[in-house]
XYZ file of C-alpha atoms in Angstrom:
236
model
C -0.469 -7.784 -13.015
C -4.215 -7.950 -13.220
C -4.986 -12.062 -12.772
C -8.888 -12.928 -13.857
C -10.867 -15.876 -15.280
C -10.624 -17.456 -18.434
C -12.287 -14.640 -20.413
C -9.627 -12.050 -19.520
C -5.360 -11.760 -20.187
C -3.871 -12.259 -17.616
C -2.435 -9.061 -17.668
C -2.127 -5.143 -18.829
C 0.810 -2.881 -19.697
C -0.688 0.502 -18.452
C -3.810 1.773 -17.822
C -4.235 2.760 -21.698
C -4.073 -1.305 -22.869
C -6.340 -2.148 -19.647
C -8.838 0.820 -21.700
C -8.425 -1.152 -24.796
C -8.591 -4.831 -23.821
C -11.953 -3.571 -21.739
C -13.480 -2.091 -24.579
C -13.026 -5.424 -26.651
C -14.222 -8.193 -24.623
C -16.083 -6.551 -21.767
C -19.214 -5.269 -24.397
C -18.869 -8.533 -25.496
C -19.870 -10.792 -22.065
C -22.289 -8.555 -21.028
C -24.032 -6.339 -23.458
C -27.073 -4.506 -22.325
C -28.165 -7.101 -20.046
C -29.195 -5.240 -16.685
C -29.712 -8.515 -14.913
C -26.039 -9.754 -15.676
C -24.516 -6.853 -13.299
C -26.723 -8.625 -10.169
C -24.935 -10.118 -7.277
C -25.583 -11.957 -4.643
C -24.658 -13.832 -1.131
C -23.680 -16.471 -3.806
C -22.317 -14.851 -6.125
C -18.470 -16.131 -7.375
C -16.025 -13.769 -6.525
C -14.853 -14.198 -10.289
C -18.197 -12.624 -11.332
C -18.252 -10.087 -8.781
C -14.423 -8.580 -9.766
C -16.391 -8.903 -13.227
C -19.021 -6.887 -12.425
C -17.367 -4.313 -10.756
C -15.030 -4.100 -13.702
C -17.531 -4.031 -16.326
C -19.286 -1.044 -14.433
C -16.680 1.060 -13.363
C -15.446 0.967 -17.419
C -18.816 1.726 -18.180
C -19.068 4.769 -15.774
C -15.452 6.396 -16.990
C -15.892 5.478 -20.840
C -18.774 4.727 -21.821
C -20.714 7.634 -23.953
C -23.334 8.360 -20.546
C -22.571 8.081 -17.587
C -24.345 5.112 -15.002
C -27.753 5.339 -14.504
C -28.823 5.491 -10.497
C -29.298 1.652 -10.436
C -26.235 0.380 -11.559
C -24.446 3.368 -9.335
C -25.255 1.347 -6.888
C -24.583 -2.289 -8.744
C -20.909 -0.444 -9.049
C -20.670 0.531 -5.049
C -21.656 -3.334 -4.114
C -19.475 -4.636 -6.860
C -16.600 -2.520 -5.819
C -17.199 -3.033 -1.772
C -16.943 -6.975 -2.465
C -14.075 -6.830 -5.404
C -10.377 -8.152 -5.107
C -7.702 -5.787 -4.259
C -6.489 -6.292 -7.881
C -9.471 -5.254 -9.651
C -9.570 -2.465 -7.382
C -6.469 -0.774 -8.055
C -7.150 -1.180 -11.948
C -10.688 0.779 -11.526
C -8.677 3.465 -9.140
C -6.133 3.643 -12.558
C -8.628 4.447 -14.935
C -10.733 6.386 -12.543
C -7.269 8.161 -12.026
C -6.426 8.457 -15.343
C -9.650 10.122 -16.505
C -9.401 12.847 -13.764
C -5.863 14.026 -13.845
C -6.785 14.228 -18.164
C -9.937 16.095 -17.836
C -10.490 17.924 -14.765
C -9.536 21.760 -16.356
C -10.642 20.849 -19.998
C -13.932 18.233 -19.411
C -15.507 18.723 -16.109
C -18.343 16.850 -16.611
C -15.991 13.959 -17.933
C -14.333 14.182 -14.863
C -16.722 14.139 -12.526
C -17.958 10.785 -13.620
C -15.336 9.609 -11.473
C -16.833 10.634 -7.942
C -18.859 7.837 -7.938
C -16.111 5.551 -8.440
C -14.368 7.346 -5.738
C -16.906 7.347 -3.728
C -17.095 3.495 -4.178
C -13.166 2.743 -3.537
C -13.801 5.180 -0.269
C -15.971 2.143 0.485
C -14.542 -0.858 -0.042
C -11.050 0.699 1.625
C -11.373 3.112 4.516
C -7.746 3.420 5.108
C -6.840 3.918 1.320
C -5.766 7.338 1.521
C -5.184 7.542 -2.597
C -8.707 7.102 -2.753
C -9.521 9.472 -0.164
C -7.492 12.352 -2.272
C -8.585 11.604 -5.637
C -12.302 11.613 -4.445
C -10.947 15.503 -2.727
C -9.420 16.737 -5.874
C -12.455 15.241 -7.694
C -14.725 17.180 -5.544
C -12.841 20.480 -5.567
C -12.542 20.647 -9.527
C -16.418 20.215 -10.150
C -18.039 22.284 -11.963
C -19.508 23.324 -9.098
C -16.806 22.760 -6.255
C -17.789 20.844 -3.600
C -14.975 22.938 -1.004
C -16.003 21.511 1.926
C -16.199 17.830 0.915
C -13.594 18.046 -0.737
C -11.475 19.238 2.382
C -12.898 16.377 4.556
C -11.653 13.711 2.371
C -8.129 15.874 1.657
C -8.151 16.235 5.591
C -8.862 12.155 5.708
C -6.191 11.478 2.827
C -3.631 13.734 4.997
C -4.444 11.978 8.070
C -4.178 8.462 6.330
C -1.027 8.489 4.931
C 1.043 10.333 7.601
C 4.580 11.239 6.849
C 4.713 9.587 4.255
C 4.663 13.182 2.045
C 6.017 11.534 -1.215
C 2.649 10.198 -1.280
C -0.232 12.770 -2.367
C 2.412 15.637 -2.535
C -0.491 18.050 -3.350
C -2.707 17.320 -0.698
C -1.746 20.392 1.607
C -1.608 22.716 -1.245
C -5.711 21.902 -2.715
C -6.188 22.006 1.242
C -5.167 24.987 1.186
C -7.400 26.052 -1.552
C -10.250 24.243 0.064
C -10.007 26.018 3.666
C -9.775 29.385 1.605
C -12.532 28.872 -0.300
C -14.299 28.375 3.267
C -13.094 31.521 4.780
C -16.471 33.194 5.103
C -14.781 36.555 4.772
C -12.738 36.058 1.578
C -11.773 37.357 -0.844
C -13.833 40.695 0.918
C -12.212 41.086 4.577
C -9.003 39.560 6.479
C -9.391 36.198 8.105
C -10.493 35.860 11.636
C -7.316 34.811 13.827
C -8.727 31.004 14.330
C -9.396 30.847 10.553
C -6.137 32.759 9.773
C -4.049 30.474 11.678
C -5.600 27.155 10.297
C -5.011 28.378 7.285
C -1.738 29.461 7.516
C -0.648 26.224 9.172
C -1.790 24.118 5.976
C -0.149 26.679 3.583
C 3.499 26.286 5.700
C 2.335 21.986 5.724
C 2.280 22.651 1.736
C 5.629 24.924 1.251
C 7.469 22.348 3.490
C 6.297 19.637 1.214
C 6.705 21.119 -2.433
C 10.184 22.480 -1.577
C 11.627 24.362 -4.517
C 8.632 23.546 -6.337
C 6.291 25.856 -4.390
C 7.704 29.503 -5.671
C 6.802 27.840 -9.076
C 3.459 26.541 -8.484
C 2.016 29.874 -6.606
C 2.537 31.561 -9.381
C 0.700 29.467 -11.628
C -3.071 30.686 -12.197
C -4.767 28.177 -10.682
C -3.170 29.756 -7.169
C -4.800 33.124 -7.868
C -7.133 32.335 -4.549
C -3.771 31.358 -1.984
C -1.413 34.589 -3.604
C -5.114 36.954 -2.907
C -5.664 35.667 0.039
C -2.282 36.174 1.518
C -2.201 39.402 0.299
C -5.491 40.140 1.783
C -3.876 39.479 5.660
C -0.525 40.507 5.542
C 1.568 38.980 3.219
C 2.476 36.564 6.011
C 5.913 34.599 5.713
C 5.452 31.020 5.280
C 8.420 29.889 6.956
């Protein structure tokens, strides 16, 4: 339940209806006007989850992406936004990168700075700390190491609770590989080997009887090389 002023339902179904309902009214309050998105000391907290809505819809569906100023409109609007309105811009920011991040990467990474944003406004969110890792790793370009450090965060955040962000260990995995300055040419240094080897086992443990079906999907090409490259160790 998504509670707002007078301009707004009371309410979405899933994240596609929130998509629709934004794309009707929100163009509709604010247009182009720049000086609308503004906040201040002042500034209602009505108009601020506004804002912050407004912009993060913009950044995900709009035709291009923010430019520079109103990135930064979004991370104020977002850092001072309900709880509410900032699980419903983590949904759609969501949303967009688990549907585009192997067939639209430049789609997808219009999310980081939404990410980046939640990151923000929440610390201790760890949800937002591993979308912004996956987001990172499946750049165009990936961004391994931040992408670990927020994975590494998300991990640390949400404990044992491994229901929660069941992939985290396994793109963690993929991250510290990608770091290993000696693959995919030479065998791990022992501290690297270990490390690594220690967030693979985290991952099996995790996956279960999932994890004999996901390494030998494509997209673990890197882990199955790279424990072929030292040893073939067992990940028990």
């Amino acid at each position: 339940l998504l509670t707002l002023n007078h301009h707004y339902v009371t309410q979405y179904r899933n994240t596609e209806d929130l998509q629709w309902q934004f794309s009707r009214q929100l163009e509709m309050l604010y247009g182009g006007d720049e000086a609308s998105f503004d906040i201040g000391e002042n500034t209602p907290q009505g108009k601020i989850d506004e804002v912050a809505l407004v912009l993060g819809y913009r950044q995900l569906h709009a035709g291009s992406a923010l430019k520079e100023a109103d990135v930064e409109r979004l991370h104020s609007a977002i850092q001072r936004a309900g709880s509410q309105v900032r699980n419903a811009i983590f949904n759609l920011a969501y949303e967009v990168r688990r549907g585009n991040w192997a067939t639209d990467k430049h789609l997808m990474e219009r999310t980081i700075p939404v990410f980046e944003a939640l990151v923000r406004a929440d610390p201790k969110w760890h949800a937002a700390h591993g979308q912004l890792g996956y987001a990172l790793k499946d750049k165009m370009f990936p961004d391994w190491q931040g992408a670990k450090t927020c994975l590494d965060r998300a991990v640390e955040l949400r404990g044992e609770r491994s229901d929660e962000g069941l992939y985290y260990q396994f793109n963690r995995a993929l991250c510290a590989i990608h770091l290993d300055p000696g693959y995919p040419q030479t065998p791990a240094d022992a501290p690297t080997r270990n490390s690594i080897l220690n967030i693979l086992k985290q991952a099996r443990r995790e996956l279960e009887d999932d994890w004999e079906h996901l390494v030998q999907d494509p997209e673990s090409d890197d882990i199955r090389i790279w424990l072929q490259l030292n040893g073939s160790p067992r990940l028990r």
